[in-house]
XYZ file of C-alpha atoms in Angstrom:
612
model
C 6.327 -11.146 20.072
C 2.610 -10.578 20.582
C 0.428 -7.991 18.929
C -1.457 -5.963 21.523
C -5.264 -5.946 21.161
C -5.512 -2.203 21.852
C -3.195 0.749 22.424
C -4.157 1.194 26.081
C -2.702 -2.262 26.836
C 0.831 -1.183 25.814
C 3.276 -0.257 28.580
C 3.646 3.505 28.785
C 7.448 3.412 28.322
C 6.953 1.767 24.918
C 4.624 4.525 23.643
C 5.672 7.826 22.153
C 4.771 11.128 23.802
C 2.791 12.878 21.076
C 1.206 15.378 23.449
C 4.481 17.296 23.759
C 3.925 18.476 20.159
C 1.087 20.646 21.471
C 3.240 22.087 24.306
C 0.485 21.748 26.901
C -2.096 23.496 24.730
C -5.113 22.063 22.909
C -5.429 21.061 19.263
C -8.029 23.841 18.870
C -5.524 26.419 20.162
C -3.012 25.496 17.445
C -5.684 25.323 14.735
C -6.910 28.816 15.681
C -3.316 30.067 15.649
C -2.788 28.554 12.189
C -5.960 30.190 10.838
C -4.999 33.537 12.382
C -1.523 33.539 10.802
C -2.936 32.420 7.436
C -5.434 35.305 7.499
C -2.571 37.712 8.200
C -0.766 36.276 5.159
C -3.879 36.732 3.012
C -4.063 40.356 4.105
C -0.525 41.077 2.828
C -0.475 38.663 -0.125
C -0.045 41.505 -2.660
C 1.377 44.334 -0.553
C 4.349 42.263 0.651
C 5.900 42.696 -2.807
C 5.927 46.504 -2.480
C 9.294 46.569 -0.690
C 12.043 44.185 0.368
C 11.196 44.887 4.007
C 7.569 43.872 3.453
C 8.689 40.794 1.523
C 10.970 39.687 4.380
C 8.161 40.273 6.887
C 5.926 38.050 4.732
C 8.565 35.303 4.666
C 8.905 35.451 8.464
C 5.137 35.217 8.863
C 5.056 32.240 6.495
C 7.738 30.524 8.608
C 5.567 30.936 11.711
C 2.670 29.319 9.867
C 4.880 26.474 8.615
C 5.938 25.581 12.175
C 2.303 25.452 13.312
C 1.466 23.452 10.182
C 4.224 20.946 11.092
C 2.741 20.550 14.567
C -0.814 20.033 13.340
C 0.109 17.645 10.524
C 2.369 15.520 12.705
C -0.036 15.426 15.625
C -2.947 14.358 13.415
C -1.077 11.847 11.226
C 0.821 10.162 14.059
C -2.259 9.984 16.273
C -4.106 8.409 13.343
C -1.358 5.859 12.722
C -1.439 4.314 16.217
C -5.122 3.470 15.686
C -6.407 3.727 12.123
C -10.001 3.281 13.325
C -9.927 6.094 15.914
C -12.464 8.768 14.829
C -10.894 11.569 16.914
C -7.855 12.311 14.699
C -10.051 11.835 11.616
C -12.310 14.612 12.915
C -9.241 16.782 13.570
C -8.029 16.146 10.017
C -11.425 17.146 8.623
C -11.377 20.442 10.567
C -7.826 21.200 9.448
C -8.506 20.308 5.799
C -11.724 22.342 5.723
C -9.952 25.388 7.156
C -7.145 25.010 4.613
C -9.545 24.667 1.691
C -11.310 27.936 2.523
C -8.104 29.834 3.278
C -6.358 28.640 0.114
C -9.271 29.881 -2.004
C -8.793 33.344 -0.510
C -5.011 33.182 -0.820
C -5.004 32.238 -4.505
C -1.851 31.433 -6.482
C 1.301 32.565 -4.681
C 3.469 31.290 -7.539
C 1.670 33.589 -10.003
C 2.202 36.563 -7.653
C 5.850 35.565 -7.279
C 6.435 35.538 -11.045
C 4.474 38.768 -11.499
C 7.113 40.374 -9.265
C 10.076 38.426 -10.690
C 11.976 41.562 -11.787
C 11.923 42.935 -8.233
C 12.991 39.595 -6.798
C 15.959 39.384 -9.175
C 17.129 42.743 -7.768
C 16.444 41.812 -4.144
C 17.843 38.266 -4.120
C 21.475 39.271 -3.505
C 20.597 41.492 -0.546
C 22.329 40.122 2.570
C 18.996 40.099 4.426
C 17.738 37.427 2.009
C 20.836 35.240 2.281
C 19.062 32.280 3.893
C 16.253 32.495 1.291
C 18.565 32.904 -1.722
C 18.576 29.267 -2.829
C 14.789 29.009 -2.567
C 14.236 32.255 -4.490
C 16.738 31.375 -7.228
C 15.246 27.893 -7.628
C 11.767 29.385 -7.998
C 12.969 32.007 -10.477
C 14.739 29.273 -12.441
C 11.507 27.259 -12.654
C 9.943 30.198 -14.549
C 11.682 28.862 -17.680
C 9.377 25.850 -17.500
C 6.173 27.623 -16.506
C 3.235 27.911 -18.890
C 1.031 30.997 -19.127
C -1.067 31.852 -16.072
C -4.273 30.944 -17.919
C -2.917 27.543 -18.968
C -1.551 26.799 -15.484
C -4.894 27.783 -13.979
C -6.722 25.558 -16.476
C -4.449 22.603 -15.677
C -5.044 23.085 -11.955
C -8.807 23.151 -12.437
C -9.023 20.099 -14.721
C -6.555 18.089 -12.609
C -9.444 17.107 -10.324
C -11.086 15.227 -13.195
C -7.937 13.651 -14.610
C -7.646 9.870 -14.174
C -4.963 8.885 -11.661
C -3.368 5.766 -13.120
C -1.320 5.202 -9.963
C -4.593 4.830 -8.031
C -5.939 2.435 -10.676
C -2.695 0.423 -10.482
C -2.909 0.241 -6.676
C -6.559 -0.849 -6.732
C -5.839 -3.507 -9.339
C -2.705 -4.931 -7.696
C -3.748 -4.537 -4.034
C -7.451 -5.344 -4.140
C -8.496 -6.967 -7.398
C -5.846 -9.605 -8.093
C -7.297 -13.079 -7.601
C -4.836 -15.674 -6.345
C -5.486 -19.402 -6.718
C -4.804 -21.604 -3.720
C -1.311 -23.091 -3.552
C -0.742 -26.832 -3.122
C 2.106 -28.197 -1.014
C 3.815 -31.601 -1.306
C 1.053 -33.209 0.791
C -1.651 -31.827 -1.518
C -2.787 -29.402 1.166
C -4.189 -26.056 -0.045
C -2.800 -22.737 1.194
C -4.400 -19.315 0.746
C -2.151 -17.001 -1.252
C -1.815 -13.237 -0.763
C 1.176 -10.842 -0.618
C 1.770 -11.530 3.099
C 1.445 -15.325 2.952
C 3.557 -15.311 -0.240
C 6.583 -13.955 1.640
C 6.198 -16.673 4.266
C 5.779 -19.421 1.657
C 9.068 -18.462 -0.024
C 10.832 -19.377 3.240
C 8.901 -22.628 3.717
C 10.713 -25.972 4.032
C 8.308 -27.443 1.447
C 9.963 -27.277 -2.002
C 6.725 -27.794 -3.944
C 4.947 -25.110 -1.927
C 7.710 -22.605 -2.728
C 7.573 -23.387 -6.455
C 3.770 -23.304 -6.664
C 3.648 -20.045 -4.693
C 5.952 -18.350 -7.223
C 3.992 -19.698 -10.197
C 0.539 -18.815 -8.810
C 1.653 -15.365 -7.659
C 3.040 -14.645 -11.119
C -0.067 -16.117 -12.797
C -2.368 -13.706 -10.923
C -0.409 -10.745 -12.276
C -0.033 -12.139 -15.788
C -3.837 -12.247 -16.112
C -3.745 -8.429 -16.180
C -0.445 -7.989 -18.039
C -1.908 -6.014 -20.956
C -3.823 -3.587 -18.712
C -0.750 -3.110 -16.522
C 1.502 -2.501 -19.544
C -0.950 -0.034 -21.065
C -1.282 1.932 -17.802
C 2.483 2.111 -17.311
C 3.219 3.331 -20.837
C 0.384 5.865 -20.584
C 1.796 7.159 -17.275
C 5.201 7.621 -18.894
C 3.563 9.301 -21.925
C 1.806 11.820 -19.651
C 5.160 12.738 -18.089
C 6.805 12.884 -21.517
C 4.183 15.295 -22.877
C 4.491 17.478 -19.775
C 8.285 17.590 -20.170
C 7.998 18.637 -23.825
C 5.450 21.417 -23.339
C 7.432 22.780 -20.375
C 10.593 22.866 -22.523
C 12.696 20.329 -20.658
C 15.269 18.411 -22.673
C 13.357 15.178 -22.046
C 11.423 13.298 -19.352
C 14.502 12.278 -17.353
C 15.773 15.859 -17.408
C 12.471 17.088 -15.927
C 12.381 14.365 -13.267
C 15.987 14.955 -12.122
C 16.015 18.739 -12.606
C 15.462 19.719 -8.978
C 18.460 17.675 -7.779
C 20.580 18.731 -10.789
C 21.428 15.113 -11.609
C 22.827 14.608 -15.104
C 22.538 11.653 -17.464
C 26.284 11.189 -16.926
C 25.698 10.397 -13.237
C 22.888 7.968 -14.027
C 24.837 6.148 -16.736
C 27.871 5.931 -14.432
C 25.656 4.294 -11.792
C 24.247 1.740 -14.248
C 27.677 0.957 -15.697
C 29.302 0.397 -12.297
C 26.495 -1.711 -10.837
C 26.553 -3.870 -13.986
C 30.295 -4.379 -13.411
C 29.434 -6.372 -10.262
C 27.960 -9.252 -12.266
C 30.968 -11.517 -11.608
C 30.685 -10.896 -7.856
C 26.939 -11.524 -7.932
C 27.497 -14.742 -9.870
C 30.135 -15.737 -7.305
C 27.632 -15.160 -4.488
C 24.953 -17.347 -6.092
C 27.488 -20.072 -6.884
C 28.421 -20.297 -3.190
C 24.837 -19.863 -2.011
C 23.896 -22.861 -4.180
C 26.775 -24.882 -2.701
C 25.840 -24.065 0.910
C 22.129 -24.505 0.222
C 22.549 -27.991 -1.247
C 24.989 -29.032 1.506
C 22.609 -27.877 4.235
C 19.212 -28.888 2.847
C 20.303 -31.918 0.790
C 18.190 -30.825 -2.171
C 18.827 -29.229 -5.565
C 18.854 -25.416 -5.541
C 16.429 -23.661 -7.930
C 17.185 -19.959 -8.201
C 13.603 -18.935 -9.085
C 12.045 -20.710 -6.122
C 14.666 -21.069 -3.377
C 16.526 -17.747 -3.265
C 14.600 -16.349 -0.293
C 15.160 -19.319 1.974
C 17.423 -18.740 4.973
C 20.230 -21.300 5.129
C 20.409 -20.890 8.914
C 17.764 -19.593 11.285
C 19.492 -17.854 14.176
C 16.893 -17.835 16.919
C 17.850 -14.645 18.725
C 14.995 -12.833 20.418
C 15.482 -9.307 21.686
C 13.461 -7.320 24.189
C 12.880 -3.618 23.509
C 15.396 -2.747 26.234
C 18.023 -5.064 24.736
C 17.463 -3.580 21.272
C 17.806 -0.041 22.652
C 21.059 -0.901 24.417
C 22.563 -2.670 21.385
C 21.740 0.235 19.068
C 23.003 2.819 21.568
C 26.317 0.979 21.960
C 26.678 0.436 18.200
C 26.300 4.173 17.547
C 28.612 5.376 20.351
C 31.465 6.128 17.887
C 29.415 9.070 16.522
C 30.358 11.023 19.637
C 28.874 12.611 22.739
C 26.134 14.796 21.248
C 24.890 11.996 18.996
C 24.776 9.372 21.760
C 23.342 11.803 24.336
C 20.529 12.648 21.908
C 19.756 8.935 21.457
C 19.560 8.633 25.259
C 17.230 11.629 25.200
C 15.108 9.965 22.492
C 14.723 6.869 24.693
C 14.102 8.851 27.875
C 11.672 11.357 26.348
C 9.756 8.710 24.391
C 10.355 9.579 20.760
C 9.656 5.966 19.745
C 6.348 4.094 19.571
C 7.612 0.517 19.673
C 4.930 -2.131 19.854
C 2.682 -3.825 17.300
C -0.989 -3.119 18.061
C -4.215 -4.093 16.337
C -5.261 -1.328 13.891
C -1.844 0.358 14.089
C -0.145 1.301 10.814
C 2.228 -1.461 9.697
C 5.931 -0.931 9.006
C 8.127 1.819 10.409
C 9.011 5.456 9.764
C 10.703 8.532 11.185
C 8.533 11.645 10.821
C 9.135 14.408 8.294
C 8.352 18.132 8.578
C 10.111 18.183 11.947
C 11.145 21.828 12.267
C 9.642 23.293 15.443
C 9.051 19.814 16.907
C 11.683 18.876 19.500
C 11.071 15.132 19.302
C 11.809 13.487 15.966
C 9.246 10.703 16.383
C 9.625 7.103 15.209
C 6.847 4.555 14.652
C 7.744 0.846 14.741
C 6.118 -2.574 14.965
C 8.728 -4.307 17.128
C 8.684 -8.115 16.845
C 11.807 -9.085 18.796
C 13.732 -10.258 15.715
C 17.062 -8.935 14.455
C 15.165 -7.014 11.755
C 13.528 -4.909 14.477
C 16.910 -4.055 15.997
C 18.048 -3.002 12.517
C 14.857 -0.964 12.064
C 15.512 0.957 15.293
C 19.059 1.797 14.148
C 17.778 2.713 10.662
C 14.982 5.021 11.836
C 17.249 6.675 14.425
C 19.508 7.485 11.465
C 16.651 9.480 9.927
C 15.723 11.109 13.236
C 19.306 12.117 14.015
C 19.622 13.530 10.494
C 16.507 15.625 11.212
C 17.879 16.649 14.625
C 21.179 17.979 13.245
C 19.551 19.527 10.144
C 16.969 21.399 12.222
C 19.524 22.483 14.818
C 21.941 23.976 12.287
C 19.597 25.570 9.739
C 16.668 27.944 9.576
C 13.326 26.450 8.574
C 13.805 27.327 4.877
C 16.941 25.182 4.584
C 16.389 22.519 7.249
C 14.516 19.762 5.429
C 17.120 17.528 3.745
C 16.215 16.335 0.214
C 15.020 12.799 -0.596
C 18.218 12.319 -2.604
C 20.173 12.271 0.697
C 17.483 10.775 2.913
C 18.578 7.123 3.120
C 22.305 7.656 3.628
C 22.319 8.283 7.387
C 19.937 5.401 8.085
C 21.952 2.876 6.036
C 25.209 4.113 7.599
C 23.622 3.347 10.995
C 22.801 -0.188 9.813
C 26.469 -0.700 8.889
C 27.539 0.514 12.334
C 25.059 -1.885 13.949
C 26.277 -4.902 11.991
C 29.894 -3.949 12.625
C 29.104 -3.990 16.354
C 27.149 -7.279 16.240
C 29.853 -9.084 14.263
C 32.530 -7.825 16.639
C 30.558 -9.067 19.669
C 29.551 -12.432 18.173
C 31.548 -15.591 18.874
C 29.384 -17.831 16.657
C 30.425 -18.510 13.057
C 26.838 -19.330 12.103
C 25.595 -16.052 13.588
C 28.301 -14.079 11.752
C 27.520 -15.969 8.526
C 23.838 -15.034 8.924
C 24.649 -11.362 9.579
C 26.868 -11.202 6.486
C 24.044 -12.869 4.497
C 21.733 -10.124 5.708
C 24.184 -7.371 4.687
C 24.687 -8.872 1.214
C 20.928 -9.343 0.690
C 20.380 -5.729 1.732
C 22.995 -4.568 -0.772
C 21.350 -6.574 -3.556
C 17.879 -5.286 -2.654
C 18.780 -1.633 -2.129
C 21.628 -1.078 -4.573
C 21.597 -3.688 -7.327
C 17.840 -4.155 -7.769
C 17.039 -0.431 -7.516
C 19.768 0.411 -10.058
C 18.399 -2.216 -12.462
C 14.870 -0.855 -12.105
C 16.110 2.710 -12.577
C 18.012 1.653 -15.710
C 14.815 0.104 -17.099
C 12.814 3.254 -16.288
C 15.526 5.356 -17.945
C 15.367 3.312 -21.169
C 11.572 3.232 -21.181
C 11.351 7.020 -20.750
C 13.834 7.549 -23.599
C 11.811 5.267 -25.890
C 8.501 6.884 -24.906
C 9.993 10.342 -25.580
C 10.964 9.099 -29.058
C 7.496 7.535 -29.542
C 9.056 4.078 -29.959
C 6.934 2.069 -27.492
C 3.617 0.386 -28.191
C 1.517 0.006 -25.022
C 1.504 -3.795 -24.926
C 3.094 -6.274 -22.532
C 5.372 -8.100 -24.967
C 7.100 -4.919 -26.110
C 7.583 -3.588 -22.571
C 8.791 -7.016 -21.374
C 11.436 -7.070 -24.125
C 12.713 -3.611 -23.129
C 12.923 -4.798 -19.513
C 14.789 -7.975 -20.457
C 17.222 -6.300 -22.872
C 18.028 -3.539 -20.370
C 18.701 -5.946 -17.498
C 20.761 -8.482 -19.481
C 24.012 -6.655 -18.801
C 23.604 -7.150 -15.040
C 23.948 -10.959 -15.326
C 27.048 -13.003 -16.117
C 24.849 -15.661 -17.748
C 21.445 -14.136 -18.568
C 18.480 -16.503 -18.709
C 16.757 -16.907 -22.080
C 13.899 -14.514 -22.705
C 10.570 -15.797 -21.395
C 7.983 -13.078 -21.376
C 6.112 -14.513 -18.372
C 9.284 -14.065 -16.267
C 9.412 -10.314 -17.005
C 6.200 -9.445 -15.129
C 8.138 -7.070 -12.826
C 8.334 -4.749 -15.858
C 4.735 -3.689 -15.177
C 4.116 -4.475 -11.490
C 6.534 -2.274 -9.499
C 4.614 0.536 -7.696
C 7.681 2.826 -7.728
C 7.369 3.206 -11.504
C 4.272 5.368 -10.889
C 6.042 7.741 -8.499
C 8.393 9.589 -10.820
C 11.962 8.597 -11.498
C 13.490 8.186 -8.041
C 14.569 4.608 -7.175
C 18.103 5.394 -8.370
C 18.376 7.542 -5.217
C 18.148 4.409 -3.056
C 21.013 2.791 -4.958
C 23.189 5.885 -4.665
C 22.185 6.261 -0.998
C 23.497 2.827 -0.069
C 26.713 3.311 -2.038
C 27.359 6.634 -0.295
C 26.593 5.038 3.090
C 29.062 2.245 2.263
C 31.629 4.858 1.245
C 31.083 6.709 4.545
C 31.452 3.477 6.519
C 34.662 2.677 4.642
C 36.026 6.154 5.428
C 35.091 5.731 9.105
C 37.041 2.462 9.283
C 40.059 4.232 7.749
C 39.930 7.565 9.599
C 37.805 7.012 12.721
C 36.620 10.025 14.744
C 38.062 12.564 12.297
C 35.702 11.344 9.582
C 32.674 11.048 11.904
C 33.092 14.668 13.028
C 33.158 15.718 9.364
C 30.085 13.549 8.694
C 28.084 15.288 11.424
C 29.254 18.813 10.540
C 29.228 18.610 6.726
C 26.496 16.066 6.034
C 23.967 15.631 8.855
C 24.019 19.361 9.612
C 23.741 20.508 5.975
C 19.979 20.050 5.631
C 18.868 21.606 2.350
C 21.323 24.518 2.506
C 22.982 23.385 -0.734
C 22.197 21.084 -3.657
C 22.645 17.399 -2.788
C 25.565 16.857 -5.170
C 27.425 19.766 -3.540
C 26.719 18.379 -0.067
C 28.181 15.051 -1.178
C 31.217 16.774 -2.715
C 31.916 18.360 0.681
C 32.266 14.772 1.940
C 34.631 13.763 -0.860
C 31.953 12.039 -2.947
C 32.003 12.556 -6.726
C 29.240 10.536 -8.382
C 30.900 10.879 -11.789
C 34.068 9.189 -10.534
C 34.897 5.494 -10.879
C 37.031 5.901 -7.733
C 33.896 6.605 -5.679
C 32.333 3.357 -6.884
C 35.516 1.441 -6.178
C 35.463 2.653 -2.565
C 31.687 2.233 -2.308
C 32.009 -1.425 -3.335
C 34.834 -2.209 -0.875
C 32.451 -2.924 2.007
C 30.356 -5.249 -0.176
C 33.460 -7.119 -1.360
C 34.731 -7.483 2.214
C 31.371 -8.848 3.398
C 31.138 -11.239 0.436
C 34.630 -12.616 1.078
C 34.004 -13.004 4.827
C 30.694 -14.742 4.113
C 32.380 -17.219 1.741
C 35.216 -17.825 4.210
C 32.756 -18.545 7.040
C 30.524 -20.660 4.787
C 33.436 -22.801 3.650
C 34.578 -23.279 7.260
C 31.083 -24.149 8.534
C 30.321 -26.651 5.790
C 33.825 -28.165 5.778
C 33.421 -28.778 9.513
C 29.933 -30.191 8.968
C 31.278 -32.534 6.273
C 34.184 -33.637 8.486
C 31.783 -34.650 11.293
C 30.200 -37.203 8.991
C-alpha cells in the first residue's frame, strides 16, 4: 500500500479528528486556562495544608489542571506525529513548555511540602472524603522511607542537568554512528545495510545474502563492544548506588517497588519459561523439517530463522480490516462492540502511512478528559496491520473502561497491566481468522505468527529480564568488571538453561548482552512476558467459560484502572503469579497452537511429497 506524499492527500475518513480534543475552542484558550489554574495552585501551595477541607480543594483544583494538561499534551504530540516537520505544533510545544518552566519555578517542590505535612496527612488519610486519594497518599507517604534530606534531594535535582545520560549516548552510538559494510549476495552484488534493510535481508531468498547480513550487522556492533559493555555496567552501577543510598534492599527491589513485585515472582517466571525448552526445541526441529522440504536447502538457525516458509498474499483494505477486527471482538459484548463502532465513526484512528509521519503505531496515554482514545497507525494492507488495529484497540478500550469507571486519580492503568488487553485482542483476532479460513496453508501461517509472537514477547523478554536480574545482582555485589567478555559470559551462562542443547560459548554471538535498548530503561521487560502469559490465561478462560468470563474481564480488569495494585487486580481475575498452576494454564494456548501447527505442517508437506 502506498505512502502518501502529504497529509492533505489522505481521505478524510482515514484521518483522526484531533480537533475534538479542543471542544471547539482554540489552543490559546486551553493554554490560558492551564496557566490560570496553575497560578491558583501556586497561590494555595502552602495554605492548602492548613485543613483537610483546603487540602481536598487543592486536590480538586489539581485534577482540573491535569485534565487540561492531558488535552494540551495530546493535541500537541499527536499533531506533531502526523507531520514531524510541521512547525505549528512545535511552536505550540515551545509556548507550553515555556509556561510550565516559569510556573514550576514559582510552585517549587510539592513533594517537600507534602513530607513537611506528613503527620497531618497520616491523620487525614482515613477520612472518607479522601477515599479515592488514599492509595496515592499512602504510596507517597511510604516513599518517604527512601527519601534523602531536602538539601540532598535539591542538590541532586540541580546537578541532574549536568549528569551524563548514558541512554542518550547508547542511542546515538547504535542509531547514528554504527558503520555497516555493504553486504554481498550470491551474485556478488552489493547491498546497503542498515536496521531497516537488515530486516528485509533476513527474509531474502538468497542464502548468502542472509548469512552475510547477519555477520556484517553483528560486526558493526562488535567494533564498539567494549564501549557498549562499559556504558551498560556503568548504567547499572548508577542504579545500584541510588538503591543503596535510598535504603532499598537492592537494585531489583527499587525497580520493582512501585508494583510490589517480589523476587519470588520473578524467579517463578524465569523457572517456568525455562521449562519450555523441550517445546521450543520441538518447534525448531519441525521448522527445520518444513524449511528444508519447502526450500530444498539446508536450514541454518543463525541465518534462516526469520524466513517465512509460506507467503500468504492477503491484502486488506482499511474497511476490510475494520470489519474483521469488529467481528473478531464481538464476543466482548454490546458496550465493547458499540464503542468500537463509535471509534470508527468518530475517527479515533489515523490509519495511513504518510511522508514525515511518525513510524509504528500507538494508542494515546493520559486520556482522562479526552472522549476519543486516539490511535496512530501506518496501515500497509498486510495481516500485521489488521493485528495492529486489534492490538491498539485493546489499549484504547482499556483506557475507555478505566476512565469511565474511575476518577482521574485512579484511572491510568499501570504499565505492568498495559499489554494484557491488547494481546488478548490479538488472540481473539487469530481465533476468528482461523475459524473463518478454509486454507491449511493460511492456518499454518497464522499459527506460525502466533508462535513467533509468543517467542518474541514471552520467551525472549523473560530471557532478557533474567539476564538483567543476574547482572544487577552481580553489580550490587561489585562482582562485574566493565568489559565485554565478562558481561558476555554472564549473558551466556544465564541463558543456557533456556535451551535443550545450548550452543558452545562464542563471545561474538553474545552481542545482544550490550545492544538491547530496553536495558537502559529500568527493569521492565519482564512485564511484557507476564502480560502475554496473562492474556493467554484470559483467552483460555474465555474458551472455557465464554460470556461469563468476558463480563468479569470487563468489570474486574478493564474497569480497574489504577484503583488497586496490579497484583491485586490480577488476583481478582484468578491470576496468582507465584503459582505453577497459572503458568500451566498460561502455556495451554501456546501448546495448542504448536500442536496444530505441527499437525498442519505434516499434512501440507506429506501432501506435497505425495504429489511428486
